[in-house]
Tab-separated table of C-alpha atoms and ligand atoms in Angstrom:
chain	number	residue	atom	x	y	z
A	1	UNK	CA	0.084	-0.076	-0.057
A	2	UNK	CA	2.007	3.467	-1.023
A	3	UNK	CA	-1.200	5.646	-0.711
A	4	UNK	CA	-4.828	5.610	1.199
A	5	UNK	CA	-7.006	6.540	-1.258
A	6	UNK	CA	-10.240	4.900	-1.715
A	7	UNK	CA	-11.391	1.634	1.036
A	8	UNK	CA	-13.129	0.305	-2.468
A	9	UNK	CA	-11.615	-3.610	-2.901
A	10	UNK	CA	-9.102	-3.698	0.281
A	11	UNK	CA	-8.227	-7.555	0.755
A	12	UNK	CA	-10.328	-7.878	4.364
A	13	UNK	CA	-6.282	-8.757	5.524
A	14	UNK	CA	-5.483	-5.608	4.876
A	15	UNK	CA	-8.682	-3.742	6.796
A	16	UNK	CA	-8.425	-6.222	9.877
A	17	UNK	CA	-4.091	-5.516	10.013
A	18	UNK	CA	-4.655	-1.851	9.861
A	19	UNK	CA	-7.521	-2.452	12.545
A	20	UNK	CA	-5.239	-4.408	15.097
A	21	UNK	CA	-2.770	-1.163	14.384
A	22	UNK	CA	-5.149	0.343	15.948
A	23	UNK	CA	-6.263	-1.528	18.600
A	24	UNK	CA	-2.919	-1.433	19.632
A	25	UNK	CA	-2.088	2.662	19.775
A	26	UNK	CA	-5.677	2.830	21.463
A	27	UNK	CA	-3.996	0.577	24.411
A	28	UNK	CA	-0.465	2.169	24.439
A	29	UNK	CA	-0.295	5.841	25.608
A	30	UNK	CA	1.965	7.438	24.521
A	31	UNK	CA	4.805	8.298	21.527
A	32	UNK	CA	6.553	6.335	19.217
A	33	UNK	CA	9.412	7.006	16.426
A	34	UNK	CA	8.229	5.483	13.442
A	35	UNK	CA	7.574	8.882	12.126
A	36	UNK	CA	11.010	10.855	13.446
A	37	UNK	CA	11.503	12.931	11.297
A	38	UNK	CA	9.883	12.427	8.544
A	39	UNK	CA	7.607	16.696	7.120
A	40	UNK	CA	4.218	15.161	6.358
A	41	UNK	CA	1.649	18.132	5.637
A	42	UNK	CA	-2.204	18.375	5.465
A	43	UNK	CA	-3.774	20.226	2.480
A	44	UNK	CA	-7.389	20.425	3.779
A	45	UNK	CA	-9.394	22.774	0.653
A	46	UNK	CA	-11.738	22.386	3.031
A	47	UNK	CA	-13.011	22.879	6.507
A	48	UNK	CA	-12.264	19.911	9.295
A	49	UNK	CA	-12.391	19.394	12.797
A	50	UNK	CA	-11.738	15.566	14.329
A	51	UNK	CA	-9.895	15.167	10.571
A	52	UNK	CA	-7.980	17.593	10.946
A	53	UNK	CA	-6.945	17.209	14.166
A	54	UNK	CA	-6.091	13.950	14.816
A	55	UNK	CA	-4.127	13.411	11.626
A	56	UNK	CA	-2.336	16.027	13.009
A	57	UNK	CA	-1.660	14.920	16.658
A	58	UNK	CA	-1.955	10.477	15.495
A	59	UNK	CA	1.727	12.190	13.405
A	60	UNK	CA	3.207	13.832	16.646
A	61	UNK	CA	2.795	11.683	18.622
A	62	UNK	CA	4.474	8.961	16.035
A	63	UNK	CA	7.163	11.917	16.053
A	64	UNK	CA	6.896	13.163	12.695
A	65	UNK	CA	7.320	17.656	11.492
A	66	UNK	CA	4.213	18.335	10.948
A	67	UNK	CA	2.984	21.689	8.803
A	68	UNK	CA	-0.744	22.791	8.271
A	69	UNK	CA	-1.525	24.087	4.983
A	70	UNK	CA	-4.206	26.957	5.741
A	71	UNK	CA	-5.820	27.841	2.933
A	72	UNK	CA	-7.195	31.169	2.987
A	73	UNK	CA	-3.489	32.084	3.858
A	74	UNK	CA	-1.607	30.290	1.396
A	75	UNK	CA	-1.200	31.426	-1.713
A	76	UNK	CA	-4.011	29.038	-3.081
A	77	UNK	CA	-5.580	32.347	-2.725
A	78	UNK	CA	-3.305	33.836	-5.454
A	79	UNK	CA	-4.565	31.399	-8.196
A	80	UNK	CA	-1.920	28.606	-7.048
A	81	UNK	CA	-2.865	25.102	-7.964
A	82	UNK	CA	-3.596	22.480	-5.415
A	83	UNK	CA	-0.538	20.280	-7.971
A	84	UNK	CA	1.943	23.420	-8.065
A	85	UNK	CA	1.269	23.492	-4.051
A	86	UNK	CA	1.693	19.792	-4.052
A	87	UNK	CA	5.178	19.888	-5.997
A	88	UNK	CA	6.716	23.272	-3.804
A	89	UNK	CA	6.072	21.541	-0.270
A	90	UNK	CA	7.690	17.900	-1.599
A	91	UNK	CA	10.563	19.763	-2.610
A	92	UNK	CA	10.754	21.447	0.739
A	93	UNK	CA	10.654	17.653	2.139
A	94	UNK	CA	7.376	17.135	3.027
A	95	UNK	CA	7.104	12.960	2.292
A	96	UNK	CA	3.154	12.466	3.188
A	97	UNK	CA	-0.697	14.675	2.677
A	98	UNK	CA	-2.719	14.846	4.076
A	99	UNK	CA	-5.510	15.819	2.023
A	100	UNK	CA	-9.112	17.176	1.747
A	101	UNK	CA	-10.491	18.696	-1.698
A	102	UNK	CA	-14.025	18.813	-2.377
A	103	UNK	CA	-13.750	17.682	-5.836
A	104	UNK	CA	-14.348	13.474	-6.502
A	105	UNK	CA	-10.949	12.238	-7.413
A	106	UNK	CA	-8.526	15.101	-6.656
A	107	UNK	CA	-6.177	13.138	-4.231
A	108	UNK	CA	-6.292	9.746	-6.789
A	109	UNK	CA	-4.828	12.842	-9.325
A	110	UNK	CA	-2.520	14.397	-6.391
A	111	UNK	CA	-1.175	10.535	-5.873
A	112	UNK	CA	-0.351	10.336	-9.647
A	113	UNK	CA	1.649	13.406	-9.594
A	114	UNK	CA	3.779	12.676	-7.012
A	115	UNK	CA	6.642	12.086	-6.581
A	116	UNK	CA	8.198	7.873	-5.665
A	117	UNK	CA	8.892	8.909	-2.417
A	118	UNK	CA	5.866	10.578	-1.511
A	119	UNK	CA	2.894	9.464	0.051
A	120	UNK	CA	-1.081	10.653	-0.564
A	121	UNK	CA	-4.022	9.929	1.993
A	122	UNK	CA	-6.761	10.357	1.556
A	123	UNK	CA	-8.992	12.942	4.032
A	124	UNK	CA	-12.319	12.998	2.354
A	125	UNK	CA	-12.538	13.914	-2.017
A	126	UNK	CA	-15.746	15.308	-2.561
A	127	UNK	CA	-18.605	12.489	-2.518
A	128	UNK	CA	-16.504	9.839	-3.210
A	129	UNK	CA	-14.326	8.260	-0.230
A	130	UNK	CA	-13.434	8.714	3.599
A	131	UNK	CA	-11.596	5.867	3.361
A	132	UNK	CA	-9.562	6.527	7.756
A	133	UNK	CA	-13.359	7.271	8.370
A	134	UNK	CA	-14.627	3.981	7.509
A	135	UNK	CA	-11.588	2.454	9.208
A	136	UNK	CA	-11.571	4.137	12.484
A	137	UNK	CA	-15.934	3.024	12.167
A	138	UNK	CA	-15.522	-0.309	12.113
A	139	UNK	CA	-12.104	0.089	15.528
A	140	UNK	CA	-15.304	1.491	16.913
A	141	UNK	CA	-17.358	-1.048	15.843
A	142	UNK	CA	-15.671	-3.854	16.497
A	143	UNK	CA	-14.816	-2.650	20.062
A	144	UNK	CA	-18.678	-2.584	20.835
A	145	UNK	CA	-19.922	-5.957	18.581
A	146	UNK	CA	-16.991	-8.361	18.349
A	147	UNK	CA	-15.090	-8.823	14.826
A	148	UNK	CA	-17.627	-11.303	13.688
A	149	UNK	CA	-18.690	-9.139	11.506
A	150	UNK	CA	-21.046	-11.315	9.401
A	151	UNK	CA	-23.534	-11.268	12.105
A	152	UNK	CA	-23.746	-8.084	12.994
A	153	UNK	CA	-26.607	-6.081	11.202
A	154	UNK	CA	-25.661	-2.315	10.366
A	155	UNK	CA	-28.081	0.051	9.259
A	156	UNK	CA	-26.606	3.857	7.852
A	157	UNK	CA	-29.649	6.543	7.785
A	158	UNK	CA	-29.750	9.454	6.010
A	159	UNK	CA	-28.066	11.125	2.987
A	160	UNK	CA	-26.145	8.236	1.786
A	161	UNK	CA	-25.903	9.845	-1.685
A	162	UNK	CA	-23.603	13.113	-1.352
A	163	UNK	CA	-21.755	11.245	1.768
A	164	UNK	CA	-17.857	10.123	1.065
A	165	UNK	CA	-18.472	7.922	4.711
A	166	UNK	CA	-21.114	6.268	3.601
A	167	UNK	CA	-19.537	5.681	1.096
A	168	UNK	CA	-16.024	4.674	2.768
A	169	UNK	CA	-18.220	2.607	5.706
A	170	UNK	CA	-20.054	0.567	3.298
A	171	UNK	CA	-16.875	-0.061	1.114
A	172	UNK	CA	-15.366	-1.539	5.004
A	173	UNK	CA	-18.379	-3.304	5.750
A	174	UNK	CA	-18.444	-4.902	2.180
A	175	UNK	CA	-13.911	-6.617	2.847
A	176	UNK	CA	-14.842	-7.644	6.631
A	177	UNK	CA	-17.918	-9.452	5.367
A	178	UNK	CA	-20.837	-7.702	7.292
A	179	UNK	CA	-24.168	-10.312	7.017
A	180	UNK	CA	-27.316	-7.065	6.958
A	181	UNK	CA	-26.824	-4.175	5.249
A	182	UNK	CA	-29.400	-2.219	5.273
A	183	UNK	CA	-29.379	1.254	3.604
A	184	UNK	CA	-32.943	4.163	4.812
A	185	UNK	CA	-33.537	7.313	3.848
A	186	UNK	CA	-35.551	9.601	1.220
A	187	UNK	CA	-35.399	8.202	-2.466
A	188	UNK	CA	-33.759	11.944	-3.180
A	189	UNK	CA	-31.189	10.984	-0.336
A	190	UNK	CA	-29.684	8.095	-2.102
A	191	UNK	CA	-28.182	6.462	-4.115
A	192	UNK	CA	-29.172	4.900	-7.599
A	193	UNK	CA	-25.515	4.068	-9.018
A	194	UNK	CA	-25.456	0.873	-8.419
A	195	UNK	CA	-24.003	2.064	-5.026
A	196	UNK	CA	-26.160	0.133	-2.619
A	197	UNK	CA	-26.368	-3.475	-4.617
A	198	UNK	CA	-26.160	-6.025	-1.808
A	199	UNK	CA	-28.011	-3.187	0.152
A	200	UNK	CA	-31.018	-3.722	1.669
A	201	UNK	CA	-33.076	-0.731	0.775
A	202	UNK	CA	-35.484	1.076	2.851
A	203	UNK	CA	-37.341	4.489	3.130
A	204	UNK	CA	-39.035	3.749	6.612
A	205	UNK	CA	-36.457	3.929	9.023
A	206	UNK	CA	-38.965	1.907	11.083
A	207	UNK	CA	-38.775	-1.063	9.404
A	208	UNK	CA	-34.570	-0.365	8.789
A	209	UNK	CA	-34.052	0.359	13.038
A	210	UNK	CA	-36.175	-2.955	13.453
A	211	UNK	CA	-33.679	-6.102	15.466
A	212	UNK	CA	-30.403	-4.082	14.285
A	213	UNK	CA	-27.227	-4.131	16.532
A	214	UNK	CA	-25.531	-0.676	15.070
A	215	UNK	CA	-27.417	2.429	13.893
A	216	UNK	CA	-24.861	4.037	11.998
A	217	UNK	CA	-26.522	8.124	10.920
A	218	UNK	CA	-25.012	10.770	8.484
A	219	UNK	CA	-24.746	14.820	8.733
A	220	UNK	CA	-27.871	15.947	6.725
A	221	UNK	CA	-26.347	18.848	4.307
A	222	UNK	CA	-28.271	21.711	4.886
A	223	UNK	CA	-27.669	22.960	1.333
A	224	UNK	CA	-30.076	19.551	0.292
A	225	UNK	CA	-33.431	21.307	1.854
A	226	UNK	CA	-32.688	24.792	-0.830
A	227	UNK	CA	-31.130	21.704	-3.683
A	228	UNK	CA	-35.504	20.945	-2.958
A	229	UNK	CA	-34.285	17.717	-2.262
A	230	UNK	CA	-35.604	18.151	1.311
A	231	UNK	CA	-38.725	19.684	2.659
A	232	UNK	CA	-37.585	21.157	5.251
A	233	UNK	CA	-35.791	20.171	8.669
A	234	UNK	CA	-38.002	19.466	10.266
A	235	UNK	CA	-39.694	16.874	8.218
A	236	UNK	CA	-36.900	15.223	8.053
A	237	UNK	CA	-36.330	14.931	11.779
A	238	UNK	CA	-40.055	13.165	11.725
A	239	UNK	CA	-39.437	10.827	8.549
A	240	UNK	CA	-35.725	9.774	9.341
A	241	UNK	CA	-34.571	11.434	12.727
A	242	UNK	CA	-32.813	9.154	15.111
A	243	UNK	CA	-35.259	9.708	18.415
A	244	UNK	CA	-35.015	7.524	22.043
A	245	UNK	CA	-38.706	6.063	21.350
A	246	UNK	CA	-37.648	5.583	17.204
A	247	UNK	CA	-34.098	3.445	18.827
A	248	UNK	CA	-36.282	1.080	21.423
A	249	UNK	CA	-36.874	-1.358	17.648
A	250	UNK	CA	-33.587	-1.821	17.515
A	251	UNK	CA	-31.482	-4.794	19.322
A	252	UNK	CA	-31.626	-4.049	23.211
A	253	UNK	CA	-28.134	-3.362	23.126
A	254	UNK	CA	-28.007	-1.305	19.643
A	255	UNK	CA	-25.313	1.243	19.712
A	256	UNK	CA	-25.656	4.933	18.219
A	257	UNK	CA	-22.939	6.526	15.742
A	258	UNK	CA	-22.318	9.505	13.473
A	259	UNK	CA	-19.566	10.835	11.933
A	260	UNK	CA	-19.561	14.059	12.492
A	261	UNK	CA	-20.285	17.385	12.902
A	262	UNK	CA	-23.856	16.671	14.150
A	263	UNK	CA	-27.600	18.405	12.946
A	264	UNK	CA	-28.348	18.308	16.719
A	265	UNK	CA	-32.630	17.810	16.533
A	266	UNK	CA	-32.638	17.509	12.120
A	267	UNK	CA	-30.960	13.789	11.891
A	268	UNK	CA	-30.624	12.909	15.959
A	269	UNK	CA	-31.840	14.316	18.972
A	270	UNK	CA	-29.724	15.574	21.885
A	271	UNK	CA	-30.491	12.356	24.452
A	272	UNK	CA	-29.207	9.732	21.892
A	273	UNK	CA	-26.636	11.393	20.858
A	274	UNK	CA	-25.606	12.485	24.005
A	275	UNK	CA	-27.121	9.412	26.138
A	276	UNK	CA	-25.652	6.514	27.191
A	277	UNK	CA	-25.732	4.048	24.078
A	278	UNK	CA	-23.911	6.644	21.194
A	279	UNK	CA	-20.462	5.783	20.525
A	280	UNK	CA	-19.543	9.724	18.536
A	281	UNK	CA	-17.282	10.285	21.084
A	282	UNK	CA	-15.373	7.048	20.998
A	283	UNK	CA	-15.234	7.132	17.066
A	284	UNK	CA	-13.391	10.692	17.031
A	285	UNK	CA	-11.581	8.439	20.466
A	286	UNK	CA	-10.405	5.968	17.799
A	287	UNK	CA	-9.260	8.627	14.340
A	288	UNK	CA	-6.377	9.098	16.482
A	289	UNK	CA	-5.222	5.531	16.642
A	290	UNK	CA	-6.470	4.817	13.303
A	291	UNK	CA	-4.597	7.872	11.593
A	292	UNK	CA	-1.623	6.445	12.719
A	293	UNK	CA	-1.963	2.755	11.947
A	294	UNK	CA	-1.933	4.397	8.232
A	295	UNK	CA	0.229	6.803	8.735
A	296	UNK	CA	2.821	4.209	10.376
A	297	UNK	CA	2.253	2.315	7.405
A	298	UNK	CA	3.049	4.857	4.927
A	299	UNK	CA	5.423	6.202	6.047
A	300	UNK	CA	7.065	4.648	8.648
A	301	UNK	CA	10.472	4.085	9.068
B	1	CP	N1	-16.407	12.709	10.585
B	1	CP	C1	-15.787	13.778	9.556
B	1	CP	O1	-14.726	13.918	8.951
B	1	CP	O2	-15.474	15.701	10.285
B	1	CP	P1	-14.518	16.937	10.172
B	1	CP	O3	-15.111	16.863	8.604
B	1	CP	O4	-14.556	17.604	11.169
B	1	CP	O5	-13.539	16.079	9.824
């Protein structure tokens, strides 16, 4: 593995190996020296809190020098392209680029143009991929429900069509052999391009939640309302919001996940997001460990 661009097609053994290593980092406080002396750069052309900060922390825990590229104060504001930005940073000795970009495939295009010794880590591109989110979600599920994914019933609820998180979760769930993957949302927010070919698709959230072990709810971007894809946030919440009452349809020990940032009261209520079944902050904590495992794999000595 030279870059991490997608989880699509990764062998099960590779995913499990990364999760095992991430679990080791999660269980072992303190710093490591796998990246000592290496320079990495977070190159984010879109906003982020969790992904960017946890990649920074993960790089620092591994001993790397970390550069943070700030679009608002960089020469990108003068029109410099992402490719020229990367080439200039490569010339300074940066070996690892952690990239978030609004265009589908942008990170793969940078990887194609990079020097042989450079590694690209996709931190989210367009609607396509968010591979480290997929891995941290699998680590969180595995900690809560064990490592036999074939017995798991998972519901993904919300705006799957525009979600790179959902795509990476689906790639990872498939790689791990998940037994029952259900996908639920309004027809306007579900893809019809074959992405859901092997999933149980429904527009009825009560049906989707029936007996599931985990509910993975997704952020609803407010511009979807302006696009006319949902009537109103209230209407969306009424039909698809995860409430304590709805959650009673799931298995008694079912857990709830959300990649963040949350629209409280839209896709999930405060009571559920902050309640005992919520793994949302566990997901965030696991983000550091997973990103350490990926950085070590791609850039470690
Ligand atoms: N989950 C996630 O990608 O969050 P950020 O946009 O804050 O990085």
